[in-house]
mmCIF file of C-alpha atoms in Angstrom:
data_model
loop_
_atom_site.group_PDB
_atom_site.id
_atom_site.type_symbol
_atom_site.label_atom_id
_atom_site.label_comp_id
_atom_site.label_asym_id
_atom_site.label_seq_id
_atom_site.Cartn_x
_atom_site.Cartn_y
_atom_site.Cartn_z
ATOM 1 C CA UNK A 1 -40.690 32.544 161.232
ATOM 2 C CA UNK A 2 -38.850 29.386 162.224
ATOM 3 C CA UNK A 3 -35.116 29.659 161.643
ATOM 4 C CA UNK A 4 -33.835 26.996 159.292
ATOM 5 C CA UNK A 5 -30.909 24.893 160.523
ATOM 6 C CA UNK A 6 -30.063 22.935 157.385
ATOM 7 C CA UNK A 7 -27.374 25.119 155.923
ATOM 8 C CA UNK A 8 -23.823 25.887 156.970
ATOM 9 C CA UNK A 9 -21.834 29.051 156.264
ATOM 10 C CA UNK A 10 -20.408 27.326 153.181
ATOM 11 C CA UNK A 11 -23.889 26.658 151.822
ATOM 12 C CA UNK A 12 -24.813 30.306 152.305
ATOM 13 C CA UNK A 13 -21.635 31.390 150.518
ATOM 14 C CA UNK A 14 -22.679 29.166 147.631
ATOM 15 C CA UNK A 15 -26.135 30.802 147.746
ATOM 16 C CA UNK A 16 -24.448 34.169 147.230
ATOM 17 C CA UNK A 17 -22.549 32.726 144.259
ATOM 18 C CA UNK A 18 -25.768 31.436 142.712
ATOM 19 C CA UNK A 19 -27.542 34.766 143.211
ATOM 20 C CA UNK A 20 -24.706 36.693 141.576
ATOM 21 C CA UNK A 21 -24.701 34.298 138.631
ATOM 22 C CA UNK A 22 -28.453 34.628 138.159
ATOM 23 C CA UNK A 23 -28.308 38.413 138.360
ATOM 24 C CA UNK A 24 -25.507 38.640 135.804
ATOM 25 C CA UNK A 25 -26.123 35.777 133.369
ATOM 26 C CA UNK A 26 -29.864 35.089 133.588
ATOM 27 C CA UNK A 27 -31.850 38.154 134.657
ATOM 28 C CA UNK A 28 -30.983 40.275 131.584
ATOM 29 C CA UNK A 29 -32.002 37.504 129.173
ATOM 30 C CA UNK A 30 -34.847 35.501 130.685
ATOM 31 C CA UNK A 31 -37.675 37.542 129.144
ATOM 32 C CA UNK A 32 -36.145 37.059 125.701
ATOM 33 C CA UNK A 33 -35.707 33.356 126.374
ATOM 34 C CA UNK A 34 -39.409 33.124 127.213
ATOM 35 C CA UNK A 35 -40.227 34.601 123.815
ATOM 36 C CA UNK A 36 -37.799 32.297 122.008
ATOM 37 C CA UNK A 37 -38.714 29.122 123.900
ATOM 38 C CA UNK A 38 -35.215 28.167 125.021
ATOM 39 C CA UNK A 39 -32.207 29.591 126.860
ATOM 40 C CA UNK A 40 -28.954 30.559 125.189
ATOM 41 C CA UNK A 41 -26.671 27.551 124.917
ATOM 42 C CA UNK A 42 -23.775 29.501 126.386
ATOM 43 C CA UNK A 43 -25.514 29.866 129.754
ATOM 44 C CA UNK A 44 -24.744 26.172 130.263
ATOM 45 C CA UNK A 45 -20.992 26.589 129.801
ATOM 46 C CA UNK A 46 -21.032 29.732 131.945
ATOM 47 C CA UNK A 47 -22.819 27.776 134.687
ATOM 48 C CA UNK A 48 -20.134 25.110 134.377
ATOM 49 C CA UNK A 49 -17.395 27.710 134.734
ATOM 50 C CA UNK A 50 -19.156 29.119 137.807
ATOM 51 C CA UNK A 51 -19.267 25.692 139.457
ATOM 52 C CA UNK A 52 -23.060 25.364 139.405
ATOM 53 C CA UNK A 53 -23.270 22.098 137.469
ATOM 54 C CA UNK A 54 -22.980 18.572 138.902
ATOM 55 C CA UNK A 55 -21.719 19.817 142.267
ATOM 56 C CA UNK A 56 -22.684 16.553 143.975
ATOM 57 C CA UNK A 57 -20.619 14.463 141.553
ATOM 58 C CA UNK A 58 -17.170 13.237 142.702
ATOM 59 C CA UNK A 59 -14.206 15.464 141.973
ATOM 60 C CA UNK A 60 -12.789 12.716 139.770
ATOM 61 C CA UNK A 61 -15.692 13.319 137.398
ATOM 62 C CA UNK A 62 -15.578 17.104 137.431
ATOM 63 C CA UNK A 63 -17.909 17.740 140.349
ATOM 64 C CA UNK A 64 -17.211 19.197 143.776
ATOM 65 C CA UNK A 65 -18.161 16.086 145.774
ATOM 66 C CA UNK A 66 -20.581 18.397 147.582
ATOM 67 C CA UNK A 67 -23.579 17.274 149.592
ATOM 68 C CA UNK A 68 -27.120 17.563 148.255
ATOM 69 C CA UNK A 69 -27.716 20.752 150.225
ATOM 70 C CA UNK A 70 -25.760 22.673 147.599
ATOM 71 C CA UNK A 71 -28.255 21.432 145.028
ATOM 72 C CA UNK A 72 -31.106 22.444 147.346
ATOM 73 C CA UNK A 73 -29.643 25.955 147.430
ATOM 74 C CA UNK A 74 -29.533 26.037 143.619
ATOM 75 C CA UNK A 75 -33.163 24.850 143.346
ATOM 76 C CA UNK A 76 -34.307 27.470 145.842
ATOM 77 C CA UNK A 77 -32.495 30.395 144.260
ATOM 78 C CA UNK A 78 -33.741 29.593 140.762
ATOM 79 C CA UNK A 79 -37.289 29.244 142.115
ATOM 80 C CA UNK A 80 -36.945 32.429 144.177
ATOM 81 C CA UNK A 81 -36.544 34.496 141.024
ATOM 82 C CA UNK A 82 -38.785 32.359 138.813
ATOM 83 C CA UNK A 83 -36.068 31.533 136.285
ATOM 84 C CA UNK A 84 -37.787 28.360 135.120
ATOM 85 C CA UNK A 85 -35.965 28.334 131.792
ATOM 86 C CA UNK A 86 -32.918 26.815 133.430
ATOM 87 C CA UNK A 87 -32.892 23.029 133.213
ATOM 88 C CA UNK A 88 -29.942 22.727 135.574
ATOM 89 C CA UNK A 89 -31.801 20.723 138.212
ATOM 90 C CA UNK A 90 -32.716 17.865 135.904
ATOM 91 C CA UNK A 91 -29.212 17.857 134.397
ATOM 92 C CA UNK A 92 -27.456 17.954 137.793
ATOM 93 C CA UNK A 93 -29.639 15.842 140.027
ATOM 94 C CA UNK A 94 -31.509 13.440 137.794
ATOM 95 C CA UNK A 95 -29.447 12.663 134.691
ATOM 96 C CA UNK A 96 -25.964 12.810 136.249
ATOM 97 C CA UNK A 97 -26.908 10.670 139.307
ATOM 98 C CA UNK A 98 -28.288 7.934 137.046
ATOM 99 C CA UNK A 99 -24.950 7.775 135.258
ATOM 100 C CA UNK A 100 -23.007 7.893 138.521
ATOM 101 C CA UNK A 101 -25.140 5.187 140.155
ATOM 102 C CA UNK A 102 -25.564 2.754 137.283
ATOM 103 C CA UNK A 103 -22.958 3.646 134.671
ATOM 104 C CA UNK A 104 -19.722 1.873 133.886
ATOM 105 C CA UNK A 105 -16.393 3.499 134.660
ATOM 106 C CA UNK A 106 -16.052 4.321 130.965
ATOM 107 C CA UNK A 107 -19.508 5.930 130.816
ATOM 108 C CA UNK A 108 -18.853 8.024 133.916
ATOM 109 C CA UNK A 109 -15.472 9.185 132.630
ATOM 110 C CA UNK A 110 -16.902 10.039 129.220
ATOM 111 C CA UNK A 111 -20.036 11.947 130.192
ATOM 112 C CA UNK A 112 -19.849 13.345 133.731
ATOM 113 C CA UNK A 113 -16.873 15.727 133.361
ATOM 114 C CA UNK A 114 -18.374 17.156 130.157
ATOM 115 C CA UNK A 115 -21.713 17.594 131.926
ATOM 116 C CA UNK A 116 -19.993 19.383 134.818
ATOM 117 C CA UNK A 117 -18.414 21.799 132.338
ATOM 118 C CA UNK A 118 -21.736 22.411 130.600
ATOM 119 C CA UNK A 119 -20.361 21.091 127.332
ATOM 120 C CA UNK A 120 -22.857 18.212 127.349
ATOM 121 C CA UNK A 121 -26.472 18.923 128.290
ATOM 122 C CA UNK A 122 -28.364 15.975 129.727
ATOM 123 C CA UNK A 123 -32.012 14.937 129.446
ATOM 124 C CA UNK A 124 -34.081 11.904 130.322
ATOM 125 C CA UNK A 125 -36.787 10.618 127.999
ATOM 126 C CA UNK A 126 -39.603 8.810 129.776
ATOM 127 C CA UNK A 127 -42.950 10.290 128.700
ATOM 128 C CA UNK A 128 -44.519 9.260 125.408
ATOM 129 C CA UNK A 129 -47.622 10.440 123.559
ATOM 130 C CA UNK A 130 -49.555 7.520 125.084
ATOM 131 C CA UNK A 131 -47.632 7.035 128.350
ATOM 132 C CA UNK A 132 -47.035 9.708 130.966
ATOM 133 C CA UNK A 133 -47.152 8.787 134.652
ATOM 134 C CA UNK A 134 -47.700 5.118 133.710
ATOM 135 C CA UNK A 135 -44.135 4.227 132.773
ATOM 136 C CA UNK A 136 -45.100 0.590 132.446
ATOM 137 C CA UNK A 137 -47.104 1.593 129.380
ATOM 138 C CA UNK A 138 -44.187 2.896 127.311
ATOM 139 C CA UNK A 139 -44.008 1.611 123.737
ATOM 140 C CA UNK A 140 -40.490 2.571 122.646
ATOM 141 C CA UNK A 141 -38.499 -0.584 121.981
ATOM 142 C CA UNK A 142 -34.814 -1.465 121.935
ATOM 143 C CA UNK A 143 -34.285 -4.706 120.033
ATOM 144 C CA UNK A 144 -31.107 -6.728 120.607
ATOM 145 C CA UNK A 145 -29.142 -6.721 117.361
ATOM 146 C CA UNK A 146 -25.886 -8.311 118.435
ATOM 147 C CA UNK A 147 -23.378 -5.641 119.387
ATOM 148 C CA UNK A 148 -26.057 -2.938 119.539
ATOM 149 C CA UNK A 149 -29.721 -2.240 120.201
ATOM 150 C CA UNK A 150 -32.082 -0.933 117.533
ATOM 151 C CA UNK A 151 -34.089 1.808 119.211
ATOM 152 C CA UNK A 152 -37.505 2.780 117.833
ATOM 153 C CA UNK A 153 -40.210 5.034 119.221
ATOM 154 C CA UNK A 154 -40.962 8.599 120.224
ATOM 155 C CA UNK A 155 -40.915 10.692 123.384
ATOM 156 C CA UNK A 156 -42.620 13.950 124.282
ATOM 157 C CA UNK A 157 -42.518 16.680 126.962
ATOM 158 C CA UNK A 158 -38.744 16.216 127.261
ATOM 159 C CA UNK A 159 -37.087 18.930 129.354
ATOM 160 C CA UNK A 160 -33.734 20.030 127.905
ATOM 161 C CA UNK A 161 -34.702 18.039 124.834
ATOM 162 C CA UNK A 162 -33.816 20.748 122.321
ATOM 163 C CA UNK A 163 -30.333 21.397 123.709
ATOM 164 C CA UNK A 164 -29.683 17.813 124.813
ATOM 165 C CA UNK A 165 -26.396 16.226 123.789
ATOM 166 C CA UNK A 166 -27.062 13.106 125.846
ATOM 167 C CA UNK A 167 -30.445 11.528 126.547
ATOM 168 C CA UNK A 168 -31.229 8.646 128.890
ATOM 169 C CA UNK A 169 -33.968 6.859 126.974
ATOM 170 C CA UNK A 170 -36.389 4.497 128.688
ATOM 171 C CA UNK A 171 -37.282 1.655 126.317
ATOM 172 C CA UNK A 172 -38.643 -1.885 126.360
ATOM 173 C CA UNK A 173 -35.956 -4.491 125.748
ATOM 174 C CA UNK A 174 -38.431 -7.267 126.532
ATOM 175 C CA UNK A 175 -41.954 -6.040 125.670
ATOM 176 C CA UNK A 176 -43.513 -9.274 126.943
ATOM 177 C CA UNK A 177 -42.196 -8.711 130.472
ATOM 178 C CA UNK A 178 -44.001 -5.459 131.247
ATOM 179 C CA UNK A 179 -42.123 -3.257 133.710
ATOM 180 C CA UNK A 180 -39.514 -5.978 134.179
ATOM 181 C CA UNK A 181 -38.552 -5.659 130.521
ATOM 182 C CA UNK A 182 -37.481 -2.002 130.631
ATOM 183 C CA UNK A 183 -33.915 -0.746 130.082
ATOM 184 C CA UNK A 184 -32.092 2.591 130.027
ATOM 185 C CA UNK A 185 -30.003 3.576 127.004
ATOM 186 C CA UNK A 186 -27.576 6.465 126.592
ATOM 187 C CA UNK A 187 -28.374 8.111 123.259
ATOM 188 C CA UNK A 188 -26.083 10.806 121.926
ATOM 189 C CA UNK A 189 -26.770 13.773 119.669
ATOM 190 C CA UNK A 190 -25.854 12.884 116.094
ATOM 191 C CA UNK A 191 -26.626 9.178 116.235
ATOM 192 C CA UNK A 192 -28.253 8.310 112.866
ATOM 193 C CA UNK A 193 -32.023 8.024 113.231
ATOM 194 C CA UNK A 194 -32.197 10.225 116.352
ATOM 195 C CA UNK A 195 -34.167 13.370 115.537
ATOM 196 C CA UNK A 196 -35.517 16.215 117.621
ATOM 197 C CA UNK A 197 -39.029 17.437 116.902
ATOM 198 C CA UNK A 198 -40.557 20.810 117.501
ATOM 199 C CA UNK A 199 -40.040 22.801 120.656
ATOM 200 C CA UNK A 200 -43.360 22.566 122.430
ATOM 201 C CA UNK A 201 -45.258 25.744 123.299
ATOM 202 C CA UNK A 202 -46.363 25.512 126.902
ATOM 203 C CA UNK A 203 -48.738 27.463 129.137
ATOM 204 C CA UNK A 204 -45.858 28.243 131.503
ATOM 205 C CA UNK A 205 -42.137 27.616 131.856
ATOM 206 C CA UNK A 206 -41.875 29.201 128.449
ATOM 207 C CA UNK A 207 -38.085 29.632 128.470
ATOM 208 C CA UNK A 208 -37.439 25.989 129.299
ATOM 209 C CA UNK A 209 -36.815 24.070 126.115
ATOM 210 C CA UNK A 210 -39.230 21.153 125.970
ATOM 211 C CA UNK A 211 -39.393 19.049 122.845
ATOM 212 C CA UNK A 212 -40.342 15.850 121.109
ATOM 213 C CA UNK A 213 -37.720 13.197 120.363
ATOM 214 C CA UNK A 214 -37.901 10.548 117.642
ATOM 215 C CA UNK A 215 -35.936 7.335 117.257
ATOM 216 C CA UNK A 216 -35.961 5.495 113.938
ATOM 217 C CA UNK A 217 -33.766 2.387 113.991
ATOM 218 C CA UNK A 218 -31.124 4.145 116.057
ATOM 219 C CA UNK A 219 -28.160 1.795 116.493
ATOM 220 C CA UNK A 220 -27.234 2.221 120.164
ATOM 221 C CA UNK A 221 -24.017 0.359 121.061
ATOM 222 C CA UNK A 222 -24.250 -2.181 123.871
ATOM 223 C CA UNK A 223 -21.628 -0.041 125.606
ATOM 224 C CA UNK A 224 -24.347 2.611 125.961
ATOM 225 C CA UNK A 225 -26.642 0.395 128.031
ATOM 226 C CA UNK A 226 -26.973 2.074 131.432
ATOM 227 C CA UNK A 227 -26.837 -0.585 134.109
ATOM 228 C CA UNK A 228 -28.165 -4.066 133.426
ATOM 229 C CA UNK A 229 -30.620 -5.036 130.736
ATOM 230 C CA UNK A 230 -34.264 -5.181 131.857
ATOM 231 C CA UNK A 231 -33.486 -3.384 135.127
ATOM 232 C CA UNK A 232 -34.512 0.099 134.025
ATOM 233 C CA UNK A 233 -37.796 0.259 135.901
ATOM 234 C CA UNK A 234 -36.067 -0.724 139.144
ATOM 235 C CA UNK A 235 -33.501 2.044 138.658
ATOM 236 C CA UNK A 236 -36.230 4.586 137.992
ATOM 237 C CA UNK A 237 -38.068 3.644 141.167
ATOM 238 C CA UNK A 238 -34.911 3.873 143.285
ATOM 239 C CA UNK A 239 -34.293 7.477 142.251
ATOM 240 C CA UNK A 240 -37.887 8.688 142.627
ATOM 241 C CA UNK A 241 -37.776 9.977 146.244
ATOM 242 C CA UNK A 242 -35.074 12.542 145.462
ATOM 243 C CA UNK A 243 -36.650 13.493 142.137
ATOM 244 C CA UNK A 244 -40.017 14.173 143.763
ATOM 245 C CA UNK A 245 -38.509 16.042 146.673
ATOM 246 C CA UNK A 246 -36.841 18.405 144.193
ATOM 247 C CA UNK A 247 -40.306 19.414 142.951
ATOM 248 C CA UNK A 248 -41.431 20.099 146.523
ATOM 249 C CA UNK A 249 -38.331 22.182 147.263
ATOM 250 C CA UNK A 250 -38.816 24.392 144.222
ATOM 251 C CA UNK A 251 -42.569 24.597 144.759
ATOM 252 C CA UNK A 252 -42.427 25.817 148.318
ATOM 253 C CA UNK A 253 -39.813 28.446 147.454
ATOM 254 C CA UNK A 254 -41.902 29.672 144.509
ATOM 255 C CA UNK A 255 -44.890 29.999 146.849
ATOM 256 C CA UNK A 256 -42.820 31.977 149.351
ATOM 257 C CA UNK A 257 -41.599 34.303 146.611
ATOM 258 C CA UNK A 258 -45.190 34.948 145.532
ATOM 259 C CA UNK A 259 -46.058 35.941 149.103
ATOM 260 C CA UNK A 260 -43.032 38.239 149.277
ATOM 261 C CA UNK A 261 -43.951 39.951 145.982
ATOM 262 C CA UNK A 262 -47.563 40.319 147.094
ATOM 263 C CA UNK A 263 -46.644 41.714 150.479
ATOM 264 C CA UNK A 264 -44.544 44.402 148.818
ATOM 265 C CA UNK A 265 -47.210 45.160 146.217
ATOM 266 C CA UNK A 266 -50.121 45.466 148.657
ATOM 267 C CA UNK A 267 -48.134 47.807 150.899
ATOM 268 C CA UNK A 268 -47.732 50.201 147.979
ATOM 269 C CA UNK A 269 -50.995 49.772 146.048
ATOM 270 C CA UNK A 270 -53.710 52.262 147.047
ATOM 271 C CA UNK A 271 -57.460 51.600 147.015
ATOM 272 C CA UNK A 272 -60.271 53.603 148.606
ATOM 273 C CA UNK A 273 -57.851 56.016 150.200
ATOM 274 C CA UNK A 274 -55.567 53.481 151.843
ATOM 275 C CA UNK A 275 -53.181 50.667 150.955
ATOM 276 C CA UNK A 276 -54.499 47.271 149.946
ATOM 277 C CA UNK A 277 -52.429 45.802 152.808
ATOM 278 C CA UNK A 278 -54.440 47.856 155.312
ATOM 279 C CA UNK A 279 -57.622 45.870 154.655
ATOM 280 C CA UNK A 280 -58.242 43.068 157.100
ATOM 281 C CA UNK A 281 -59.151 40.647 154.326
ATOM 282 C CA UNK A 282 -55.710 41.198 152.769
ATOM 283 C CA UNK A 283 -53.842 40.879 156.050
ATOM 284 C CA UNK A 284 -55.705 37.736 157.068
ATOM 285 C CA UNK A 285 -55.258 36.132 153.652
ATOM 286 C CA UNK A 286 -51.511 36.754 153.658
ATOM 287 C CA UNK A 287 -51.307 35.467 157.229
ATOM 288 C CA UNK A 288 -53.085 32.269 156.194
ATOM 289 C CA UNK A 289 -50.845 31.756 153.174
ATOM 290 C CA UNK A 290 -47.644 32.415 155.125
ATOM 291 C CA UNK A 291 -48.678 29.957 157.815
ATOM 292 C CA UNK A 292 -49.393 27.219 155.303
ATOM 293 C CA UNK A 293 -46.092 27.786 153.506
ATOM 294 C CA UNK A 294 -44.182 27.811 156.790
ATOM 295 C CA UNK A 295 -45.754 24.507 157.854
ATOM 296 C CA UNK A 296 -44.911 22.959 154.477
ATOM 297 C CA UNK A 297 -41.351 24.318 154.642
ATOM 298 C CA UNK A 298 -40.758 22.563 157.956
ATOM 299 C CA UNK A 299 -41.963 19.270 156.478
ATOM 300 C CA UNK A 300 -39.813 19.688 153.364
ATOM 301 C CA UNK A 301 -36.748 20.527 155.457
ATOM 302 C CA UNK A 302 -37.347 17.370 157.460
ATOM 303 C CA UNK A 303 -37.553 15.397 154.209
ATOM 304 C CA UNK A 304 -34.237 16.924 153.163
ATOM 305 C CA UNK A 305 -32.725 15.769 156.448
ATOM 306 C CA UNK A 306 -34.039 12.254 155.808
ATOM 307 C CA UNK A 307 -32.559 12.364 152.317
ATOM 308 C CA UNK A 308 -29.161 13.302 153.732
ATOM 309 C CA UNK A 309 -29.460 10.347 156.107
ATOM 310 C CA UNK A 310 -30.495 8.076 153.193
ATOM 311 C CA UNK A 311 -33.815 7.446 154.955
ATOM 312 C CA UNK A 312 -36.278 9.226 152.670
ATOM 313 C CA UNK A 313 -38.836 6.739 151.341
ATOM 314 C CA UNK A 314 -40.998 7.021 148.250
ATOM 315 C CA UNK A 315 -44.272 7.523 150.125
ATOM 316 C CA UNK A 316 -42.936 10.434 152.205
ATOM 317 C CA UNK A 317 -41.398 12.087 149.145
ATOM 318 C CA UNK A 318 -44.722 11.629 147.354
ATOM 319 C CA UNK A 319 -46.464 13.404 150.232
ATOM 320 C CA UNK A 320 -44.063 16.328 149.889
ATOM 321 C CA UNK A 321 -44.454 16.512 146.118
ATOM 322 C CA UNK A 322 -48.251 16.334 146.159
ATOM 323 C CA UNK A 323 -48.796 18.661 149.104
ATOM 324 C CA UNK A 324 -46.314 21.335 148.105
ATOM 325 C CA UNK A 325 -47.284 21.466 144.435
ATOM 326 C CA UNK A 326 -50.969 21.750 145.351
ATOM 327 C CA UNK A 327 -50.117 24.430 147.905
ATOM 328 C CA UNK A 328 -47.913 26.268 145.414
ATOM 329 C CA UNK A 329 -50.791 26.557 142.951
ATOM 330 C CA UNK A 330 -53.199 27.681 145.665
ATOM 331 C CA UNK A 331 -50.860 30.288 147.150
ATOM 332 C CA UNK A 332 -49.852 31.838 143.843
ATOM 333 C CA UNK A 333 -53.468 31.974 142.662
ATOM 334 C CA UNK A 334 -54.426 33.876 145.826
ATOM 335 C CA UNK A 335 -51.463 36.211 145.297
ATOM 336 C CA UNK A 336 -52.586 36.924 141.740
ATOM 337 C CA UNK A 337 -55.995 37.858 143.161
ATOM 338 C CA UNK A 338 -54.427 40.291 145.607
ATOM 339 C CA UNK A 339 -52.568 41.947 142.736
ATOM 340 C CA UNK A 340 -55.861 42.606 140.971
ATOM 341 C CA UNK A 341 -55.636 43.198 137.235
ATOM 342 C CA UNK A 342 -51.873 43.638 137.399
ATOM 343 C CA UNK A 343 -51.571 40.067 138.637
ATOM 344 C CA UNK A 344 -52.710 38.929 135.204
ATOM 345 C CA UNK A 345 -50.058 40.940 133.370
ATOM 346 C CA UNK A 346 -47.046 38.960 132.142
ATOM 347 C CA UNK A 347 -44.633 41.720 133.171
ATOM 348 C CA UNK A 348 -45.404 40.969 136.822
ATOM 349 C CA UNK A 349 -43.462 37.999 138.235
ATOM 350 C CA UNK A 350 -46.534 36.683 140.054
ATOM 351 C CA UNK A 351 -48.309 36.182 136.706
ATOM 352 C CA UNK A 352 -45.415 34.172 135.307
ATOM 353 C CA UNK A 353 -45.169 32.169 138.538
ATOM 354 C CA UNK A 354 -48.891 31.379 138.290
ATOM 355 C CA UNK A 355 -48.457 30.001 134.769
ATOM 356 C CA UNK A 356 -45.274 28.131 135.699
ATOM 357 C CA UNK A 357 -46.789 26.486 138.779
ATOM 358 C CA UNK A 358 -49.543 24.429 137.202
ATOM 359 C CA UNK A 359 -47.301 21.751 135.733
ATOM 360 C CA UNK A 360 -45.834 20.961 139.168
ATOM 361 C CA UNK A 361 -48.965 18.935 139.928
ATOM 362 C CA UNK A 362 -48.441 16.920 136.735
ATOM 363 C CA UNK A 363 -44.799 16.130 136.101
ATOM 364 C CA UNK A 364 -42.715 13.852 138.274
ATOM 365 C CA UNK A 365 -45.843 11.703 138.467
ATOM 366 C CA UNK A 366 -49.262 13.315 138.730
ATOM 367 C CA UNK A 367 -50.568 14.116 142.181
ATOM 368 C CA UNK A 368 -53.196 11.425 141.707
ATOM 369 C CA UNK A 369 -50.345 8.936 141.341
ATOM 370 C CA UNK A 370 -48.744 10.414 144.483
ATOM 371 C CA UNK A 371 -51.923 9.689 146.431
ATOM 372 C CA UNK A 372 -51.960 6.133 145.090
ATOM 373 C CA UNK A 373 -48.369 5.619 146.261
ATOM 374 C CA UNK A 374 -49.229 7.014 149.688
ATOM 375 C CA UNK A 375 -52.382 4.877 149.978
ATOM 376 C CA UNK A 376 -50.478 1.707 149.110
ATOM 377 C CA UNK A 377 -47.883 2.517 151.789
ATOM 378 C CA UNK A 378 -50.810 2.530 154.223
ATOM 379 C CA UNK A 379 -51.820 -0.959 153.156
ATOM 380 C CA UNK A 380 -54.668 0.251 150.954
ATOM 381 C CA UNK A 381 -54.383 -1.701 147.724
ATOM 382 C CA UNK A 382 -56.025 -0.723 144.461
ATOM 383 C CA UNK A 383 -57.098 -2.777 141.540
#
């Protein structure tokens, strides 16, 4: 196995902190959370107390001013154990960075410290019943009403939506301008007309609260406009490389964990008088899977290096997202097969990982969209 060179001693110390937190505060409860469809609210404040939230935010806003590698460590450790109920990644490295990058001083001072403490849970509302990967097709509108916007519309598949205290809502402020008429609004829990719908029952990621959101003439103050009016689509595109790389990072770690579980299982499971691992077909299959994951890991680590150098482009991040999420699904499916009937039992982590993996090819932009982005970077235009 190729030794990774990304992380310093400090990063590995943080990894130990994350593992201890997961063992103490998550492991005893995650099965119950899967049944209930959401995590306990207090795990957010405990994560804040442990220093796991918004680590890359400046110290002035409650963060640790840490580099993105600390967030990579958090993604990997959550994926290693399959604790997909935790929406920390989206909160830490999607919602908070939008506020840091495009928010006013007042917005940053108001929201970021509370997010770092886990007192405010963040979400971002893009997808709609009729608009998923095609963000240009969103129908939610924010009409200028003087000192505020009147927000109307609905969103679905919103991660952290049930617990969310603050939601970045993507809406059309100029419906006639297409993508150029999109803005981002900061909508707070309790604003009149803002309602949360049912928690959605998913095939996998059952402990992660995912819900519908509804906006009926919500008066959003102009002070809650994030960035400039009609610049929302540009902001979304600028943040996409990091968002898509996060999916690749988690995906490749989940695939590695599935191999590790399967290796242990096949060494112990007996069939026809010997262990399952003793059969050549098992050994060759695991060798194939490990090779593919190792190759993908090297590419993802290189993408992380480019991110740290501020050189990661959208097309390369799209390659990582598409390739690693496809590979994740393939690897875990093969590992389920090697577990036999037990691989289909929910009590086995490989079964839960199999169910959790499928959405990786869909969210963050479907893999078909990833291929379109890559093709266009090659000078291959579509219609």
